[in-house]
Tab-separated table of C-alpha atoms in Angstrom:
chain	number	residue	atom	x	y	z
A	242	MET	CA	123.342	136.175	70.932
A	243	ILE	CA	120.781	136.294	73.733
A	244	TRP	CA	119.672	132.799	72.730
A	245	ILE	CA	123.027	131.248	73.723
A	246	LEU	CA	122.405	131.136	77.470
A	247	PRO	CA	118.900	129.613	77.197
A	248	ALA	CA	120.265	127.083	74.703
A	249	LEU	CA	123.087	126.099	77.047
A	250	VAL	CA	120.640	125.749	79.932
A	251	ALA	CA	118.386	123.560	77.789
A	252	ILE	CA	121.309	121.371	76.731
A	253	GLY	CA	122.439	121.090	80.330
A	254	CYS	CA	118.967	120.068	81.490
A	255	PHE	CA	118.705	117.500	78.687
A	256	TRP	CA	122.110	116.034	79.577
A	257	LEU	CA	121.291	115.894	83.283
A	258	ASN	CA	117.995	114.155	82.591
A	259	TYR	CA	119.694	111.685	80.248
A	260	VAL	CA	122.417	110.751	82.734
A	261	SER	CA	119.917	110.523	85.593
A	262	ASN	CA	117.925	108.051	83.508
A	263	VAL	CA	121.077	106.032	82.794
A	264	ILE	CA	121.935	105.861	86.483
A	265	GLY	CA	118.409	105.046	87.617
A	266	GLN	CA	117.352	102.570	84.949
A	267	VAL	CA	116.052	99.156	85.981
A	268	THR	CA	117.441	96.506	83.654
A	269	GLN	CA	115.463	93.603	82.249
A	270	GLY	CA	116.661	90.019	82.100
A	271	GLU	CA	115.552	86.451	81.584
A	272	ARG	CA	113.545	84.893	84.381
A	273	ILE	CA	115.479	82.375	86.396
A	274	PRO	CA	114.461	78.728	86.773
A	275	PRO	CA	113.255	77.547	90.203
A	276	ARG	CA	116.114	77.567	92.735
A	277	ASP	CA	116.215	76.772	96.424
A	278	GLY	CA	119.359	78.672	97.342
A	279	LYS	CA	119.345	81.854	99.405
A	280	ALA	CA	121.843	84.692	99.731
A	281	LEU	CA	122.289	87.907	101.681
A	282	LEU	CA	122.967	90.881	99.402
A	283	LEU	CA	124.648	93.951	100.912
A	284	VAL	CA	124.320	97.089	98.802
A	285	ASP	CA	126.845	99.958	98.776
A	286	LEU	CA	128.034	99.633	102.384
A	287	GLN	CA	131.270	101.316	101.367
A	288	SER	CA	133.608	103.635	103.205
A	289	CYS	CA	132.955	106.554	100.854
A	290	PHE	CA	129.261	106.503	101.770
A	291	TRP	CA	129.210	105.189	105.334
A	292	GLU	CA	132.045	107.253	106.751
A	293	GLU	CA	130.593	110.505	105.429
A	294	LYS	CA	127.909	110.123	108.107
A	295	LEU	CA	125.009	110.913	105.791
A	296	TYR	CA	122.822	109.031	108.251
A	297	ASP	CA	122.250	109.834	111.925
A	298	ALA	CA	123.876	107.854	114.715
A	299	ASP	CA	120.723	105.906	115.573
A	300	THR	CA	120.234	104.820	111.963
A	301	ARG	CA	123.867	103.815	111.631
A	302	ALA	CA	123.734	101.759	114.826
A	303	LEU	CA	120.512	100.062	113.735
A	304	VAL	CA	121.907	99.167	110.305
A	305	GLU	CA	125.208	97.899	111.692
A	306	ALA	CA	123.425	95.676	114.224
A	307	ALA	CA	120.886	94.353	111.706
A	308	VAL	CA	123.482	93.605	109.053
A	309	GLY	CA	125.798	91.981	111.575
A	310	GLN	CA	123.031	89.683	112.776
A	311	ALA	CA	121.901	88.872	109.234
A	312	VAL	CA	125.445	87.995	108.193
A	313	ALA	CA	125.892	85.733	111.215
A	314	GLU	CA	122.602	83.968	110.482
A	315	ALA	CA	123.437	83.590	106.789
A	316	LYS	CA	126.825	82.066	107.490
A	317	ALA	CA	125.362	79.736	110.127
A	318	ALA	CA	122.828	78.528	107.551
A	319	GLY	CA	125.466	78.148	104.841
A	320	HIS	CA	124.057	80.986	102.735
A	321	PRO	CA	126.523	83.183	100.832
A	322	VAL	CA	126.941	86.873	101.593
A	323	ILE	CA	127.438	89.025	98.495
A	324	ALA	CA	128.452	92.678	98.567
A	325	LEU	CA	127.502	95.026	95.759
A	326	ARG	CA	129.907	97.948	95.453
A	327	GLN	CA	129.253	101.153	93.510
A	328	GLU	CA	131.944	102.352	91.107
A	329	TRP	CA	131.019	105.110	88.681
A	330	SER	CA	132.902	104.106	85.524
A	331	ILE	CA	130.699	105.286	82.623
A	332	PRO	CA	132.086	108.654	81.428
A	333	SER	CA	128.786	110.546	81.752
A	334	THR	CA	128.093	109.153	85.225
A	335	ARG	CA	131.632	110.006	86.339
A	336	VAL	CA	130.977	113.629	85.430
A	337	LEU	CA	127.676	113.610	87.308
A	338	ALA	CA	129.319	112.013	90.344
A	339	ARG	CA	132.046	114.648	90.359
A	340	VAL	CA	129.632	117.558	90.037
A	341	PHE	CA	126.726	116.449	92.227
A	342	MET	CA	128.055	113.692	94.511
A	343	GLY	CA	131.339	115.118	95.658
A	344	GLY	CA	133.256	112.587	93.580
A	345	LYS	CA	132.212	109.676	95.784
A	346	ALA	CA	132.613	106.127	94.440
A	347	LEU	CA	134.488	107.044	91.277
A	348	ALA	CA	136.152	103.976	89.802
A	349	GLY	CA	139.821	104.055	90.751
A	350	GLY	CA	139.132	106.472	93.605
A	351	GLU	CA	139.225	106.139	97.372
A	352	GLY	CA	136.709	104.641	99.777
A	353	LEU	CA	135.438	101.937	97.436
A	354	GLU	CA	136.008	99.152	99.949
A	355	LEU	CA	133.401	98.007	102.461
A	356	ALA	CA	133.282	100.313	105.471
A	357	ALA	CA	134.983	99.127	108.655
A	358	PRO	CA	131.829	97.770	110.375
A	359	PHE	CA	131.180	95.518	107.357
A	360	ALA	CA	134.733	94.613	106.338
A	361	GLY	CA	135.307	90.902	105.840
A	362	MET	CA	131.603	90.035	105.857
A	363	ALA	CA	131.211	89.262	102.148
A	364	ASP	CA	132.042	85.962	100.499
A	365	ARG	CA	131.895	87.620	97.080
A	366	GLU	CA	131.941	91.204	95.846
A	367	VAL	CA	130.332	92.476	92.643
A	368	VAL	CA	130.923	95.949	91.199
A	369	LYS	CA	128.024	97.855	89.660
A	370	PRO	CA	128.278	100.957	87.431
A	371	ILE	CA	124.712	102.209	88.030
A	372	GLN	CA	122.111	101.855	90.796
A	373	ASP	CA	120.812	98.514	89.523
A	374	GLY	CA	123.208	95.784	90.600
A	375	PHE	CA	122.188	93.512	87.713
A	376	LYS	CA	123.415	95.920	85.014
A	377	THR	CA	126.629	94.138	83.975
A	378	GLY	CA	125.351	90.574	84.227
A	379	GLU	CA	128.014	89.610	86.766
A	380	LEU	CA	125.533	89.421	89.650
A	381	THR	CA	123.258	87.202	87.566
A	382	HIS	CA	126.216	84.911	86.847
A	383	VAL	CA	127.294	84.747	90.499
A	384	LEU	CA	123.778	83.992	91.728
A	385	GLY	CA	123.357	81.308	89.070
A	386	GLU	CA	126.694	79.752	89.986
A	387	MET	CA	125.580	79.619	93.626
A	388	GLY	CA	122.085	78.348	92.828
A	389	VAL	CA	120.441	81.339	94.504
A	390	GLY	CA	116.743	81.964	93.970
A	391	HIS	CA	115.990	84.190	96.965
A	392	LEU	CA	117.754	87.350	98.119
A	393	THR	CA	117.626	89.128	101.447
A	394	ILE	CA	118.718	92.694	100.734
A	395	ALA	CA	120.160	95.371	103.022
A	396	GLY	CA	122.251	98.494	102.499
A	397	LEU	CA	122.208	101.954	100.941
A	398	ASP	CA	120.303	103.902	99.859
A	399	GLY	CA	116.805	102.518	100.251
A	400	ILE	CA	115.212	104.768	97.648
A	401	HIS	CA	117.965	104.412	95.076
A	402	CYS	CA	120.311	101.420	94.726
A	403	VAL	CA	118.409	99.074	97.040
A	404	ASN	CA	115.169	99.984	95.286
A	405	LYS	CA	116.457	99.596	91.719
A	406	THR	CA	118.328	96.357	92.449
A	407	THR	CA	115.221	94.928	94.129
A	408	GLN	CA	113.049	95.804	91.134
A	409	ALA	CA	115.539	94.151	88.769
A	410	ALA	CA	115.650	91.025	90.954
A	411	LEU	CA	111.865	90.739	91.113
A	412	GLY	CA	111.627	91.192	87.363
A	413	ARG	CA	113.947	88.233	86.886
A	414	GLY	CA	111.923	85.990	89.184
A	415	TYR	CA	114.024	86.114	92.343
A	416	GLY	CA	112.266	86.072	95.668
A	417	VAL	CA	113.236	89.163	97.670
A	418	THR	CA	113.080	89.967	101.356
A	419	LEU	CA	114.030	93.492	102.405
A	420	LEU	CA	115.778	93.700	105.747
A	421	THR	CA	114.234	97.033	106.758
A	422	ASN	CA	116.371	97.568	109.870
A	423	GLY	CA	119.418	97.068	107.667
A	424	ILE	CA	118.392	99.646	105.063
A	425	ALA	CA	119.201	103.347	105.423
A	426	THR	CA	117.964	106.413	103.554
A	427	ILE	CA	118.196	110.169	103.856
A	428	ASP	CA	114.487	110.443	102.978
A	429	PRO	CA	112.417	108.167	105.284
A	430	LYS	CA	109.070	109.418	103.935
A	431	LYS	CA	110.041	108.567	100.370
A	432	LEU	CA	111.340	105.188	101.534
A	433	GLU	CA	107.895	104.268	102.829
A	434	GLU	CA	106.502	104.960	99.350
A	435	VAL	CA	109.240	102.776	97.865
A	436	TYR	CA	108.408	99.966	100.281
A	437	THR	CA	104.739	100.151	99.314
A	438	ASP	CA	105.666	99.913	95.631
A	439	LEU	CA	108.095	97.032	96.125
A	440	ARG	CA	105.639	95.118	98.301
A	441	GLY	CA	103.105	95.459	95.499
A	442	LYS	CA	105.634	93.960	93.096
A	443	GLY	CA	106.205	90.931	95.303
A	444	ALA	CA	108.920	91.856	97.789
A	445	GLU	CA	108.596	90.811	101.422
A	446	LEU	CA	109.586	93.170	104.240
A	447	THR	CA	111.003	92.096	107.556
């Protein structure tokens, strides 16, 4: 019977690794044709994340100011503003979110709406079930409908959802500019490594 505990630990580690890979996968898709349109993409700026104050006051103020300015500039130029919202809806990811993320962003739960500083900014909202915003195909459809070929991206978290969505966009042929003052992370050192990687893949930083 002494083998039961090690076996359960092994199964648990396998499951955790599997679900982590599901959440963090970068999807592949067809490359888009040339397009002139531009859009501002806001990632996970939701009440359940923003109001928990995971980020210090200076970071929050910087992001709010940068996003506010970017939205104003986008609207003045006639560029759409699209908000990606996280909702954990896949059964395995719901379990992981409950156990390791305090139940934040569960589909059907509370705090899924854009946080107060960003409320009303988006022209369109797209729900994503994993970190990569292109997973369901809805974002691809919306961007195609709007004729968008270049994305300026801001939001949360820089090393997770912003990173994975940027990689998926670059892989599909979108131009990407990362609005660094509008991107927050709880691990600034790791974010610099992410920026280096994304710049090498073709992203621009501003």
